Amino acid sequence: MLNISSVAATPVQVEVPAQDTYQTRLQAGELYQLRFRLKTQLQFMFNVNVDANLYCDPKIDSKDFALEVDSTHDLTMNMTCTREQEELGLMDGYTYQMRNRNMRYQEGFCVQIKTNATEQYQIQAKLKIKA
C-alpha cells in the first residue's frame, strides 16, 4: 500500500474556498491536498487514476484527514464527508446505546465512499485522522 507519510513529493494543493463539492481526476502516485472552505483538509493518495466527485459538509470545521487507496483498476469514486450520520447514531460526539453496548463517537467526521468497483476489483483503503 502507498503511504502518504513516506511520499517526499510536494502535494498538489487545491483550494475549494466557496463550494462544498469538487469534481476532478486524481492521477496515480500523486499526493493531493484539498482544503474545503479554508477549513477541512483532505489528503489523497491512490495507486490508480480516479475520477472523483467529492462533497464535504462545511459543518465538519477545521480538521485534517488522509485517505490512501490501493486498487487493481482505475476507479470512479463518489465521496461524501459529513459531520454526523444519524442512521448510525453518530451525532456530534454524544454517547448512544446500541445493541447493549455503549458506543461513543467524538471526531465529528463520517465518510461514505462509493466506487464503480466490481467483484473483480480488489480495493484497500485506509483513513487517517490527524489530531
C-alpha atoms as a printed R data frame, in Angstrom:
    type eleno elety resid chain resno       x      y       z
1   ATOM     1    CA   MET     A     1   0.000  0.000   0.000
2   ATOM     2    CA   LEU     A     2   1.191  3.522  -0.744
3   ATOM     3    CA   ASN     A     3   1.966  5.538   2.347
4   ATOM     4    CA   ILE     A     4   1.219  9.263   2.467
5   ATOM     5    CA   SER     A     5   3.815  9.893   5.148
6   ATOM     6    CA   SER     A     6   6.584  8.283   3.079
7   ATOM     7    CA   VAL     A     7   5.965 10.373  -0.056
8   ATOM     8    CA   ALA     A     8   8.636 13.054  -0.435
9   ATOM     9    CA   ALA     A     9   6.988 14.881  -3.345
10  ATOM    10    CA   THR     A    10   5.254 18.199  -2.831
11  ATOM    11    CA   PRO     A    11   1.480 17.671  -2.729
12  ATOM    12    CA   VAL     A    12  -0.788 19.083  -5.413
13  ATOM    13    CA   GLN     A    13  -2.716 21.691  -3.409
14  ATOM    14    CA   VAL     A    14  -6.273 22.607  -4.356
15  ATOM    15    CA   GLU     A    15  -8.299 25.271  -2.542
16  ATOM    16    CA   VAL     A    16 -12.091 24.932  -2.771
17  ATOM    17    CA   PRO     A    17 -12.941 28.195  -0.954
18  ATOM    18    CA   ALA     A    18 -16.610 28.765  -1.776
19  ATOM    19    CA   GLN     A    19 -18.055 25.351  -2.570
20  ATOM    20    CA   ASP     A    20 -18.883 22.112  -0.809
21  ATOM    21    CA   THR     A    21 -18.376 19.993  -3.936
22  ATOM    22    CA   TYR     A    22 -15.415 19.346  -6.196
23  ATOM    23    CA   GLN     A    23 -15.078 17.152  -9.275
24  ATOM    24    CA   THR     A    24 -11.633 16.156 -10.538
25  ATOM    25    CA   ARG     A    25  -9.388 13.432 -11.935
26  ATOM    26    CA   LEU     A    26  -6.739 12.305  -9.460
27  ATOM    27    CA   GLN     A    27  -3.610 10.818 -11.023
28  ATOM    28    CA   ALA     A    28  -1.976  7.656  -9.719
29  ATOM    29    CA   GLY     A    29   1.012  8.176  -7.423
30  ATOM    30    CA   GLU     A    30   0.346 11.892  -6.779
31  ATOM    31    CA   LEU     A    31  -0.355 13.296  -3.329
32  ATOM    32    CA   TYR     A    32  -3.350 15.652  -3.397
33  ATOM    33    CA   GLN     A    33  -4.255 18.094  -0.658
34  ATOM    34    CA   LEU     A    34  -7.729 19.646  -0.909
35  ATOM    35    CA   ARG     A    35  -8.993 22.273   1.511
36  ATOM    36    CA   PHE     A    36 -12.743 22.940   1.547
37  ATOM    37    CA   ARG     A    37 -13.917 26.410   2.640
38  ATOM    38    CA   LEU     A    38 -10.459 27.063   4.110
39  ATOM    39    CA   LYS     A    39 -11.268 24.614   6.941
40  ATOM    40    CA   THR     A    40 -11.447 20.887   6.280
41  ATOM    41    CA   GLN     A    41  -8.331 19.431   4.671
42  ATOM    42    CA   LEU     A    42  -8.377 16.100   2.845
43  ATOM    43    CA   GLN     A    43  -5.234 14.388   1.559
44  ATOM    44    CA   PHE     A    44  -5.498 11.684  -1.100
45  ATOM    45    CA   MET     A    45  -3.033  9.136  -2.430
46  ATOM    46    CA   PHE     A    46  -4.049  6.485  -4.987
47  ATOM    47    CA   ASN     A    47  -2.094  3.833  -6.862
48  ATOM    48    CA   VAL     A    48  -4.575  4.119  -9.784
49  ATOM    49    CA   ASN     A    49  -6.253  7.000 -11.635
50  ATOM    50    CA   VAL     A    50  -9.520  8.114 -10.026
51  ATOM    51    CA   ASP     A    51 -12.374 10.225 -11.372
52  ATOM    52    CA   ALA     A    52 -13.627 11.772  -8.135
53  ATOM    53    CA   ASN     A    53 -16.831 13.551  -7.156
54  ATOM    54    CA   LEU     A    54 -16.304 14.953  -3.659
55  ATOM    55    CA   TYR     A    55 -18.714 16.568  -1.198
56  ATOM    56    CA   CYS     A    56 -17.515 17.982   2.116
57  ATOM    57    CA   ASP     A    57 -20.050 19.253   4.661
58  ATOM    58    CA   PRO     A    58 -18.958 22.710   5.891
59  ATOM    59    CA   LYS     A    59 -20.052 21.798   9.456
60  ATOM    60    CA   ILE     A    60 -17.039 19.471   9.793
61  ATOM    61    CA   ASP     A    61 -14.925 22.543  10.630
62  ATOM    62    CA   SER     A    62 -11.120 22.613  10.866
63  ATOM    63    CA   LYS     A    63  -9.917 19.016  10.648
64  ATOM    64    CA   ASP     A    64  -7.272 17.141   8.649
65  ATOM    65    CA   PHE     A    65  -7.821 13.695   7.133
66  ATOM    66    CA   ALA     A    66  -5.730 11.467   4.877
67  ATOM    67    CA   LEU     A    67  -7.097  8.717   2.625
68  ATOM    68    CA   GLU     A    68  -4.889  6.083   0.978
69  ATOM    69    CA   VAL     A    69  -6.441  3.734  -1.589
70  ATOM    70    CA   ASP     A    70  -4.938  0.755  -3.423
71  ATOM    71    CA   SER     A    71  -6.893 -0.827  -6.261
72  ATOM    72    CA   THR     A    72  -6.296 -3.203  -9.133
73  ATOM    73    CA   HIS     A    73  -8.194 -0.982 -11.637
74  ATOM    74    CA   ASP     A    74  -8.835  2.726 -12.271
75  ATOM    75    CA   LEU     A    75 -11.885  3.944 -10.331
76  ATOM    76    CA   THR     A    76 -14.811  6.306 -10.427
77  ATOM    77    CA   MET     A    77 -15.415  7.419  -6.838
78  ATOM    78    CA   ASN     A    78 -18.160  9.393  -5.101
79  ATOM    79    CA   MET     A    79 -17.100 10.518  -1.631
80  ATOM    80    CA   THR     A    80 -19.336 12.292   0.878
81  ATOM    81    CA   CYS     A    81 -17.890 13.691   4.105
82  ATOM    82    CA   THR     A    82 -20.343 14.767   6.800
83  ATOM    83    CA   ARG     A    83 -20.180 15.698  10.462
84  ATOM    84    CA   GLU     A    84 -22.774 13.197  11.622
85  ATOM    85    CA   GLN     A    85 -24.714 10.216  10.364
86  ATOM    86    CA   GLU     A    86 -27.978  9.908  12.197
87  ATOM    87    CA   GLU     A    87 -28.884  6.420  10.953
88  ATOM    88    CA   LEU     A    88 -25.729  5.043  12.614
89  ATOM    89    CA   GLY     A    89 -26.202  7.012  15.825
90  ATOM    90    CA   LEU     A    90 -23.161  9.226  15.141
91  ATOM    91    CA   MET     A    91 -24.216 12.643  16.390
92  ATOM    92    CA   ASP     A    92 -21.567 15.241  17.326
93  ATOM    93    CA   GLY     A    93 -19.767 13.225  19.996
94  ATOM    94    CA   TYR     A    94 -22.736 12.214  22.091
95  ATOM    95    CA   THR     A    95 -22.967  8.719  23.590
96  ATOM    96    CA   TYR     A    96 -25.618  6.368  22.238
97  ATOM    97    CA   GLN     A    97 -26.724  2.933  23.404
98  ATOM    98    CA   MET     A    98 -26.660  0.476  20.512
99  ATOM    99    CA   ARG     A    99 -27.242 -3.285  20.806
100 ATOM   100    CA   ASN     A   100 -26.371 -3.433  24.513
101 ATOM   101    CA   ARG     A   101 -23.024 -1.665  24.004
102 ATOM   102    CA   ASN     A   102 -22.015  1.870  24.755
103 ATOM   103    CA   MET     A   103 -20.595  3.462  21.635
104 ATOM   104    CA   ARG     A   104 -19.064  6.914  21.731
105 ATOM   105    CA   TYR     A   105 -18.301  8.958  18.664
106 ATOM   106    CA   GLN     A   106 -16.236 12.082  19.210
107 ATOM   107    CA   GLU     A   107 -14.486 13.119  15.998
108 ATOM   108    CA   GLY     A   108 -17.470 14.528  14.109
109 ATOM   109    CA   PHE     A   109 -16.476 13.021  10.747
110 ATOM   110    CA   CYS     A   110 -18.278 10.396   8.665
111 ATOM   111    CA   VAL     A   111 -17.211  9.378   5.195
112 ATOM   112    CA   GLN     A   112 -19.183  7.406   2.638
113 ATOM   113    CA   ILE     A   113 -17.305  6.185  -0.430
114 ATOM   114    CA   LYS     A   114 -18.953  4.572  -3.448
115 ATOM   115    CA   THR     A   115 -16.992  3.293  -6.438
116 ATOM   116    CA   ASN     A   116 -17.653  1.554  -9.725
117 ATOM   117    CA   ALA     A   117 -15.749 -1.481  -8.437
118 ATOM   118    CA   THR     A   118 -16.997 -4.979  -9.168
119 ATOM   119    CA   GLU     A   119 -16.047 -8.276  -7.538
120 ATOM   120    CA   GLN     A   120 -13.062 -8.474  -9.922
121 ATOM   121    CA   TYR     A   121 -11.586 -5.353  -8.300
122 ATOM   122    CA   GLN     A   122  -9.509 -5.535  -5.181
123 ATOM   123    CA   ILE     A   123  -9.622 -2.329  -3.143
124 ATOM   124    CA   GLN     A   124  -7.948 -1.488   0.138
125 ATOM   125    CA   ALA     A   125  -8.468  1.892   1.828
126 ATOM   126    CA   LYS     A   126  -7.004  3.485   4.939
127 ATOM   127    CA   LEU     A   127  -8.323  6.673   6.580
128 ATOM   128    CA   LYS     A   128  -6.113  8.650   8.948
129 ATOM   129    CA   ILE     A   129  -7.344 11.437  11.189
130 ATOM   130    CA   LYS     A   130  -4.722 13.962  12.185
131 ATOM   131    CA   ALA     A   131  -5.183 15.152  15.741
